[in-house]
Amino acid sequence: LREKKIPEATVMRLAIYTRYLKQLLDEGIDTVSSSEIAEAADVDAAKVRKDLDYFGEFGTRGVGYKVDELYGHLLKILGLHRIRNVILLGAGRLGSALALYPGFADWGFRINTIIDVDPQKIGKPLGKVVIEGLEGLERKIGERDIEIAIISVPGCEAQGLADRLVAAGIKAILNFSPQVLKVPEKIVLKNFDMSAYLKLLSFHLSNKSD
Amino acid sequence: LREKKIPEATVMRLAIYTRYLKQLLDEGIDTVSSSEIAEAADVDAAKVRKDLDYFGEFGTRGVGYKVDELYGHLLKILGLHRIRNVILLGAGRLGSALALYPGFADWGFRINTIIDVDPQKIGKPLGKVVIEGLEGLERKIGERDIEIAIISVPGCEAQGLADRLVAAGIKAILNFSPQVLKVPEKIVLKNFDMSAYLKLLSFHLSNKSD
DNA sequence: ATTTGTGAATCGGTTCACAGCG
DNA sequence: CGCTGTGAACCGATTCACAAAT
């Protein structure tokens, strides 16, 4: 966006702040301070202000931030002011849970295509979307204006699938498989390797004697 | 462990390396270089060596690392050489998917207790474990030697539950709810807010004009 | 009086470049 | 000669402290 490069961690925190602001909005609270946001997000107030500072001046000194305005700014900053189409690849247990997770639709992410290779599943509905086979993947991504892919297939199939997605012009991938994916620079890739997170917990448990 | 503090990112990468080493082990390959590990994990070789350097010297100059030895060292470092008992809270769609995810058991994480408040679910099996109600939570954690809790309940219930878990002596929490949890310093907490990750992707999509 | 916005200092992780060793 | 191990330089994010604004 701006001239400066925005730290990944900053964007992640902005994503957290939006949820709190939405809550305040629903409660009818109209003003909030950086220290209140900080408390809710479990960070410090200076960090909140610095995070916002990357994008402009949204507050009033001595007063704080107007909740509705700040919320609107953050939605714009994060690109959440519009619908984005998502393809889900793999309708296993995890994939099914993701397909039905309301937290995606709440923020404008519409899973409009679900793919699986199991003939038993093809043709059956998962939520409001009918599961389809892999054929014509590339065409569907183009025709249906899909920007984001969620991969929840076994690790061994993930890289091949990612290659096809990239060739089809996908812009972002959320990878739930434990496979490390290689994609071109321009593709936005986030990994969500759950066993890796458990290993991280395990490490800390083994070294609690700090 | 050592005198130095280990970067979180380093531990996360070690967790990734283990998967690759396991694969090499299964393929019967017995030597590997830092650059091969780097390639597999999509990082650079210096980073791999630096990550290992925090914990000791595991390689042979001019040769590389013996796969089985390095794998064993990493298991020890990450505390994966023993079984850890896990409690799963919330047997909804996501919770059920997690309960049945083989990636946990593969690394020694045994979900031995599953809790839900829905009377319809209580008493029914999920995998090999029978779902139980919330009563006696604290006692179960103590008696069953549970170290890790996975929270997959609605956000509004997550903090109250976390408080009980902490009081019961839980050591680590993996939080799949979008609620930011407040726990004492000594508790190891990792958040897995999926909608926050989608928001992150959305931000990058909106600002691809780098 | 209060709270934001922000340059400057600090801290910590990454990268580099090469010494050390087989 | 090849690859590891590692101090040092670099870079970027966090924290600090205070000026600016109402």
Coordinates of C-alpha atoms (C1' of nucleotides) in Angstrom, one line a residue:
Chain A
L1 CA 0.0 0.0 0.0
R2 CA 2.1 2.8 1.4
E3 CA 5.8 3.6 0.9
K4 CA 6.8 1.6 4.0
K5 CA 6.8 -2.1 4.2
I6 CA 4.3 -3.4 6.7
P7 CA 5.5 -6.1 9.1
E8 CA 3.6 -9.4 8.9
A9 CA 3.0 -9.3 12.6
T10 CA 1.4 -5.9 12.4
V11 CA -1.1 -7.2 9.8
M12 CA -1.9 -10.1 12.0
R13 CA -2.6 -7.9 14.9
L14 CA -4.8 -5.6 12.9
A15 CA -6.8 -8.7 12.0
I16 CA -7.2 -9.4 15.8
Y17 CA -8.2 -5.8 16.5
T18 CA -11.0 -6.0 14.0
R19 CA -12.7 -8.7 16.0
Y20 CA -12.7 -6.6 19.1
L21 CA -13.9 -3.5 17.3
K22 CA -16.8 -5.4 15.8
Q23 CA -17.7 -6.5 19.3
L24 CA -17.6 -2.9 20.6
L25 CA -19.7 -1.8 17.6
D26 CA -22.3 -4.5 18.4
E27 CA -22.3 -3.2 22.0
G28 CA -22.9 0.3 20.8
I29 CA -19.7 1.7 22.3
D30 CA -18.5 4.5 20.2
T31 CA -15.0 5.5 21.5
V32 CA -12.0 3.4 22.3
S33 CA -8.4 4.1 23.3
S34 CA -5.3 2.4 22.2
S35 CA -4.8 1.0 25.7
E36 CA -8.3 -0.6 25.6
I37 CA -7.6 -2.2 22.3
A38 CA -4.2 -3.3 23.7
E39 CA -5.8 -4.9 26.7
A40 CA -8.3 -6.8 24.5
A41 CA -5.6 -8.0 22.1
D42 CA -3.1 -8.7 24.9
V43 CA -0.4 -6.4 23.5
D44 CA 0.9 -3.0 24.7
A45 CA -0.7 0.3 23.7
A46 CA 2.4 1.6 21.9
K47 CA 2.2 -1.3 19.6
V48 CA -1.4 -0.7 18.8
R49 CA -0.6 3.0 17.9
K50 CA 2.5 2.0 15.9
D51 CA 0.5 -0.6 14.0
L52 CA -2.1 2.0 13.0
D53 CA 0.5 4.6 12.3
Y54 CA 1.7 2.6 9.3
F55 CA -1.6 3.5 7.6
G56 CA -2.5 7.0 8.7
E57 CA -3.9 9.0 11.6
F58 CA -7.3 7.6 12.7
G59 CA -7.6 8.9 16.3
T60 CA -8.1 12.2 18.2
R61 CA -5.5 13.1 20.7
G62 CA -6.8 13.3 24.2
V63 CA -9.8 11.3 23.2
G64 CA -9.1 8.0 21.4
Y65 CA -10.6 6.4 18.3
K66 CA -14.2 6.5 17.0
V67 CA -15.1 2.8 16.9
D68 CA -17.1 2.8 13.7
E69 CA -14.5 4.9 11.8
L70 CA -11.6 2.8 13.0
Y71 CA -13.4 -0.4 12.2
G72 CA -14.2 0.9 8.7
H73 CA -10.6 1.8 8.2
L74 CA -9.3 -1.6 9.3
L75 CA -11.8 -3.4 7.0
K76 CA -10.5 -1.3 4.1
I77 CA -6.8 -1.8 5.0
L78 CA -7.3 -5.6 5.3
G79 CA -9.4 -5.7 2.1
L80 CA -12.4 -7.1 4.0
H81 CA -14.9 -4.6 2.5
R82 CA -15.6 -6.9 -0.3
I83 CA -16.5 -10.6 -0.9
R84 CA -13.6 -12.9 -1.9
N85 CA -14.2 -16.3 -3.5
V86 CA -12.4 -19.3 -2.1
I87 CA -11.9 -22.8 -3.3
L88 CA -11.6 -25.6 -0.8
L89 CA -9.5 -28.6 -1.9
G90 CA -10.1 -31.8 0.1
A91 CA -13.4 -32.5 1.7
G92 CA -12.2 -34.9 4.4
R93 CA -12.8 -34.3 8.1
L94 CA -10.8 -31.1 8.3
G95 CA -12.0 -29.8 5.0
S96 CA -15.6 -30.4 5.9
A97 CA -15.1 -28.6 9.2
L98 CA -13.5 -25.6 7.3
A99 CA -16.3 -25.6 4.7
L100 CA -18.9 -25.2 7.5
Y101 CA -16.9 -22.8 9.7
P102 CA -18.9 -19.6 10.0
G103 CA -15.9 -17.6 10.8
F104 CA -15.0 -17.4 7.2
A105 CA -18.3 -16.1 5.8
D106 CA -18.4 -13.6 8.7
W107 CA -15.5 -11.7 7.1
G108 CA -16.5 -12.0 3.5
F109 CA -14.8 -15.2 2.5
R110 CA -17.2 -17.2 0.3
I111 CA -16.3 -20.9 -0.3
N112 CA -17.9 -21.3 -3.7
T113 CA -16.1 -24.4 -4.9
I114 CA -15.3 -27.6 -3.1
I115 CA -13.2 -30.3 -4.7
D116 CA -12.5 -33.9 -3.7
V117 CA -11.2 -36.9 -5.6
D118 CA -13.4 -39.4 -3.8
P119 CA -16.2 -40.5 -6.2
Q120 CA -18.4 -41.2 -3.1
K121 CA -18.3 -37.5 -2.2
I122 CA -18.6 -35.9 -5.6
G123 CA -22.1 -34.7 -6.2
K124 CA -23.0 -34.5 -2.6
P125 CA -23.5 -31.1 -0.9
L126 CA -21.3 -29.8 1.9
G127 CA -23.2 -26.8 3.3
K128 CA -24.6 -25.0 0.3
V129 CA -21.9 -26.1 -2.1
V130 CA -21.9 -29.4 -4.1
I131 CA -18.6 -31.3 -4.1
E132 CA -16.9 -31.6 -7.5
G133 CA -14.1 -33.6 -8.9
L134 CA -10.7 -32.4 -9.9
E135 CA -11.4 -32.1 -13.7
G136 CA -11.6 -28.6 -15.0
L137 CA -10.0 -27.1 -12.0
E138 CA -8.2 -24.4 -13.9
R139 CA -11.3 -23.3 -15.8
K140 CA -13.4 -23.1 -12.6
I141 CA -10.8 -20.9 -10.9
G142 CA -10.9 -18.5 -13.8
E143 CA -14.6 -18.5 -14.4
R144 CA -15.7 -18.3 -10.8
D145 CA -13.3 -15.5 -9.9
I146 CA -11.5 -17.4 -7.2
E147 CA -8.6 -15.7 -5.5
I148 CA -7.9 -18.0 -2.5
A149 CA -7.3 -21.7 -2.2
I150 CA -7.5 -23.7 1.0
I151 CA -5.6 -26.9 0.7
S152 CA -6.7 -29.7 3.1
V153 CA -5.5 -32.8 1.2
P154 CA -2.8 -35.3 2.3
G155 CA 0.7 -33.9 2.2
C156 CA 1.8 -36.1 -0.7
E157 CA -0.8 -34.6 -3.0
A158 CA -0.3 -31.0 -1.9
Q159 CA 2.6 -29.9 -4.0
G160 CA 1.1 -31.2 -7.3
L161 CA -2.2 -29.5 -6.5
A162 CA -0.4 -26.2 -5.6
D163 CA 1.4 -26.3 -9.0
R164 CA -2.0 -26.6 -10.8
L165 CA -3.5 -23.8 -8.7
V166 CA -0.6 -21.5 -9.4
A167 CA -0.8 -22.3 -13.2
A168 CA -4.5 -21.5 -13.0
G169 CA -3.8 -18.1 -11.6
I170 CA -4.6 -18.5 -8.0
K171 CA -3.4 -15.5 -5.9
A172 CA -3.2 -16.9 -2.4
I173 CA -3.0 -20.3 -0.7
L174 CA -3.8 -21.4 2.9
N175 CA -2.1 -24.7 3.3
F176 CA -3.3 -27.1 6.0
S177 CA -1.2 -30.0 4.9
P178 CA 2.2 -30.6 6.6
Q179 CA 4.0 -30.5 3.3
V180 CA 6.2 -27.4 2.7
L181 CA 4.9 -25.9 -0.5
K182 CA 7.1 -24.3 -3.2
V183 CA 5.3 -21.5 -5.0
P184 CA 6.4 -18.4 -6.9
E185 CA 7.2 -15.3 -4.9
K186 CA 4.1 -13.5 -6.1
I187 CA 1.7 -16.1 -4.6
V188 CA 0.7 -15.4 -1.0
L189 CA 1.2 -18.5 1.0
K190 CA 0.4 -19.2 4.6
N191 CA 1.0 -22.6 6.3
F192 CA -1.1 -24.0 9.0
D193 CA 0.8 -27.2 10.0
M194 CA -1.0 -28.3 13.1
S195 CA 1.4 -31.0 14.2
A196 CA 4.2 -28.4 14.0
Y197 CA 2.4 -26.3 16.5
L198 CA 2.0 -29.2 18.8
K199 CA 5.7 -29.8 18.5
L200 CA 6.3 -26.2 19.4
L201 CA 4.2 -26.7 22.6
S202 CA 6.2 -29.9 23.3
F203 CA 9.5 -28.0 23.1
H204 CA 8.3 -25.4 25.6
L205 CA 7.0 -28.1 27.9
S206 CA 10.4 -29.8 27.8
N207 CA 12.2 -26.6 28.6
K208 CA 9.9 -24.9 31.2
S209 CA 12.9 -24.6 33.5
D210 CA 13.6 -21.0 32.1
Chain B
L1 CA 17.5 -25.6 27.5
R2 CA 20.8 -23.9 27.1
E3 CA 22.0 -20.5 28.3
K4 CA 20.9 -18.8 25.2
K5 CA 17.2 -18.0 24.4
I6 CA 15.9 -19.9 21.4
P7 CA 13.9 -17.9 18.9
E8 CA 10.4 -19.2 18.4
A9 CA 10.9 -19.2 14.7
T10 CA 13.9 -21.5 15.2
V11 CA 11.8 -24.1 17.1
M12 CA 9.1 -23.9 14.5
R13 CA 11.6 -24.7 11.8
L14 CA 13.1 -27.6 13.8
A15 CA 9.6 -29.0 13.9
I16 CA 9.5 -28.7 10.1
Y17 CA 12.9 -30.4 9.7
T18 CA 11.8 -33.4 11.7
R19 CA 9.2 -34.3 9.1
Y20 CA 11.7 -34.2 6.3
L21 CA 14.2 -36.3 8.3
K22 CA 11.5 -38.9 9.1
Q23 CA 10.9 -39.1 5.4
L24 CA 14.6 -39.6 4.6
L25 CA 14.8 -42.2 7.4
D26 CA 11.9 -44.1 5.8
E27 CA 13.6 -43.9 2.4
G28 CA 16.8 -45.4 4.0
I29 CA 18.9 -42.3 3.2
D30 CA 21.6 -42.0 5.8
T31 CA 23.4 -38.7 5.2
V32 CA 22.0 -35.2 4.6
S33 CA 23.5 -31.8 4.2
S34 CA 22.2 -28.5 5.6
S35 CA 21.5 -27.3 2.1
E36 CA 19.3 -30.3 1.4
I37 CA 17.3 -29.7 4.5
A38 CA 17.1 -26.1 3.6
E39 CA 15.7 -27.0 0.2
A40 CA 13.1 -29.2 1.7
A41 CA 12.0 -26.6 4.2
D42 CA 12.3 -23.7 1.8
V43 CA 14.8 -21.8 3.9
D44 CA 18.5 -21.1 3.4
A45 CA 21.3 -23.4 4.5
A46 CA 22.8 -20.9 6.9
K47 CA 19.6 -20.8 8.8
V48 CA 19.4 -24.5 9.1
R49 CA 23.0 -24.6 10.5
K50 CA 22.3 -21.7 12.9
D51 CA 19.1 -23.3 14.1
L52 CA 21.0 -26.5 15.0
D53 CA 23.9 -24.5 16.4
Y54 CA 21.7 -23.4 19.3
F55 CA 21.6 -27.0 20.6
G56 CA 25.1 -28.4 19.8
E57 CA 27.2 -29.8 17.0
F58 CA 25.5 -32.6 15.2
G59 CA 27.2 -32.8 11.9
T60 CA 30.5 -33.8 10.4
R61 CA 32.4 -31.1 8.5
G62 CA 32.9 -31.9 4.8
V63 CA 30.2 -34.6 5.0
G64 CA 26.9 -33.5 6.5
Y65 CA 24.6 -35.0 9.1
K66 CA 23.7 -38.6 9.8
V67 CA 20.0 -38.7 9.3
D68 CA 19.2 -41.1 12.1
E69 CA 21.3 -39.3 14.6
L70 CA 20.1 -35.8 13.7
Y71 CA 16.5 -37.1 13.8
G72 CA 17.0 -38.5 17.2
H73 CA 18.6 -35.3 18.5
L74 CA 15.6 -33.2 17.1
L75 CA 13.1 -35.5 18.8
K76 CA 14.9 -35.1 22.1
I77 CA 15.2 -31.3 21.6
L78 CA 11.5 -31.0 20.8
G79 CA 10.5 -33.4 23.6
L80 CA 8.9 -35.8 21.1
H81 CA 10.7 -38.8 22.5
R82 CA 7.8 -39.5 24.9
I83 CA 4.0 -39.6 24.9
R84 CA 2.1 -36.5 26.0
N85 CA -1.5 -36.6 27.0
V86 CA -3.9 -34.1 25.5
I87 CA -7.4 -33.0 26.4
L88 CA -9.7 -31.8 23.6
L89 CA -12.4 -29.3 24.6
G90 CA -15.3 -29.0 22.2
A91 CA -16.3 -31.9 19.9
G92 CA -17.9 -29.8 17.2
R93 CA -16.9 -30.2 13.6
L94 CA -13.4 -28.8 14.1
G95 CA -12.9 -30.6 17.3
S96 CA -14.0 -33.9 15.8
A97 CA -11.6 -33.3 12.8
L98 CA -8.8 -32.7 15.3
A99 CA -9.7 -35.7 17.4
L100 CA -9.4 -38.0 14.4
Y101 CA -6.3 -36.2 12.8
P102 CA -3.6 -38.8 12.6
G103 CA -0.9 -36.1 12.5
F104 CA -1.1 -35.8 16.3
A105 CA -0.7 -39.4 17.3
D106 CA 2.2 -39.7 14.8
W107 CA 4.3 -37.4 17.0
G108 CA 3.3 -38.9 20.4
F109 CA 0.4 -36.7 21.2
R110 CA -2.4 -38.8 22.7
I111 CA -5.8 -37.3 23.0
N112 CA -7.1 -39.3 26.0
T113 CA -10.0 -37.0 27.0
I114 CA -12.6 -35.3 25.0
I115 CA -15.1 -32.9 26.5
D116 CA -18.3 -31.4 25.2
V117 CA -21.3 -29.7 26.9
D118 CA -23.9 -31.2 24.5
P119 CA -25.8 -34.0 26.2
Q120 CA -26.4 -35.6 22.8
K121 CA -22.7 -36.1 22.4
I122 CA -21.7 -37.1 25.9
G123 CA -21.2 -40.9 26.1
K124 CA -20.7 -41.3 22.4
P125 CA -17.3 -42.3 21.1
L126 CA -15.1 -40.1 18.9
G127 CA -12.4 -42.3 17.6
K128 CA -11.3 -44.4 20.5
V129 CA -12.3 -41.9 23.2
V130 CA -15.7 -41.4 24.7
I131 CA -16.9 -37.9 25.0
E132 CA -17.5 -36.7 28.5
G133 CA -19.2 -33.7 30.1
L134 CA -17.5 -30.7 31.8
E135 CA -17.9 -31.9 35.4
G136 CA -14.8 -33.1 37.1
L137 CA -12.6 -31.4 34.6
E138 CA -9.9 -30.4 37.1
R139 CA -9.8 -33.9 38.6
K140 CA -9.4 -35.5 35.2
I141 CA -6.5 -33.3 34.2
G142 CA -4.6 -34.3 37.3
E143 CA -5.5 -38.0 37.4
R144 CA -4.9 -38.5 33.7
D145 CA -1.6 -36.7 33.6
I146 CA -2.8 -34.2 30.9
E147 CA -0.3 -31.5 29.9
I148 CA -1.8 -30.0 26.8
A149 CA -5.3 -28.7 26.1
I150 CA -6.8 -28.0 22.7
I151 CA -9.6 -25.5 22.8
S152 CA -12.2 -25.7 20.0
V153 CA -15.2 -24.2 21.6
P154 CA -17.0 -20.9 20.7
G155 CA -15.0 -17.8 21.4
C156 CA -17.4 -16.7 24.2
E157 CA -16.7 -19.8 26.3
A158 CA -13.0 -19.9 25.7
Q159 CA -11.7 -17.6 28.4
G160 CA -13.8 -19.2 31.2
L161 CA -12.6 -22.6 30.1
A162 CA -9.0 -21.5 29.9
D163 CA -9.2 -20.2 33.5
R164 CA -10.4 -23.6 34.7
L165 CA -7.7 -25.3 32.8
V166 CA -5.0 -23.1 34.3
A167 CA -6.4 -23.6 37.8
A168 CA -6.3 -27.4 37.1
G169 CA -2.6 -27.2 36.3
I170 CA -2.6 -27.5 32.6
K171 CA 0.8 -26.6 31.1
A172 CA 0.0 -25.7 27.5
I173 CA -3.0 -24.6 25.5
L174 CA -3.5 -24.7 21.7
N175 CA -6.4 -22.2 21.1
F176 CA -8.5 -22.7 18.0
S177 CA -11.1 -20.1 19.0
P178 CA -10.9 -16.5 17.8
Q179 CA -10.9 -15.2 21.4
V180 CA -7.6 -13.8 22.6
L181 CA -6.9 -15.7 25.8
K182 CA -5.3 -14.3 29.0
V183 CA -3.3 -16.8 30.8
P184 CA -0.3 -16.6 33.3
E185 CA 3.2 -16.3 31.8
K186 CA 4.1 -19.8 32.8
I187 CA 1.4 -21.3 30.5
V188 CA 2.5 -22.0 27.0
L189 CA -0.2 -20.6 24.7
K190 CA -0.4 -20.8 20.9
N191 CA -3.3 -19.3 19.0
F192 CA -4.7 -20.7 15.7
D193 CA -7.2 -18.1 14.7
M194 CA -8.2 -19.2 11.2
S195 CA -10.2 -16.2 10.2
A196 CA -7.2 -14.0 11.2
Y197 CA -5.1 -15.9 8.7
L198 CA -7.6 -15.4 6.0
K199 CA -7.6 -11.7 6.8
L200 CA -3.9 -11.7 6.4
L201 CA -4.2 -13.3 3.0
S202 CA -6.8 -10.7 2.2
F203 CA -4.5 -7.9 3.1
H204 CA -1.8 -9.2 0.8
L205 CA -4.2 -9.6 -2.0
S206 CA -5.3 -6.0 -1.6
N207 CA -1.7 -4.8 -1.7
K208 CA -0.2 -7.0 -4.3
S209 CA 1.1 -3.9 -6.1
D210 CA 4.5 -4.1 -4.2
Chain C
dA1 C1' -5.5 16.6 31.4
dT2 C1' -5.4 13.1 28.4
dT3 C1' -4.3 10.3 24.7
dT4 C1' -2.4 10.1 20.0
dG5 C1' 1.5 10.0 16.7
dT6 C1' 6.3 9.3 16.0
dG7 C1' 11.5 9.7 15.8
dA8 C1' 15.1 7.5 18.2
dA9 C1' 17.0 3.7 20.9
dT10 C1' 16.9 -0.9 21.7
dC11 C1' 16.5 -5.6 21.0
dG12 C1' 16.5 -9.9 18.6
dG13 C1' 16.6 -12.7 14.5
dT14 C1' 18.7 -13.2 9.9
dT15 C1' 22.4 -13.1 6.8
dC16 C1' 27.1 -13.1 5.8
dA17 C1' 31.6 -14.7 5.3
dC18 C1' 35.0 -17.3 6.7
dA19 C1' 37.5 -20.2 10.1
dG20 C1' 37.7 -24.9 11.5
dC21 C1' 37.7 -29.7 10.7
dG22 C1' 37.2 -34.0 8.4
Chain D
dC1 C1' 38.2 -29.7 -1.3
dG2 C1' 33.5 -29.7 1.0
dC3 C1' 30.5 -28.8 4.4
dT4 C1' 29.8 -27.5 9.2
dG5 C1' 30.0 -24.2 13.0
dT6 C1' 29.9 -19.4 14.4
dG7 C1' 31.3 -14.5 15.5
dA8 C1' 30.1 -10.3 13.4
dA9 C1' 27.4 -7.2 10.5
dC10 C1' 23.0 -6.3 9.1
dC11 C1' 18.3 -5.5 9.2
dG12 C1' 13.8 -5.1 10.8
dA13 C1' 10.5 -5.1 14.6
dT14 C1' 9.5 -3.6 19.3
dT15 C1' 9.8 -0.4 22.9
dC16 C1' 10.6 4.0 24.7
dA17 C1' 9.7 8.6 25.7
dC18 C1' 8.0 12.8 24.5
dA19 C1' 6.1 16.3 21.4
dA20 C1' 1.6 17.4 19.4
dA21 C1' -3.1 18.1 19.6
dT22 C1' -7.6 18.9 21.5

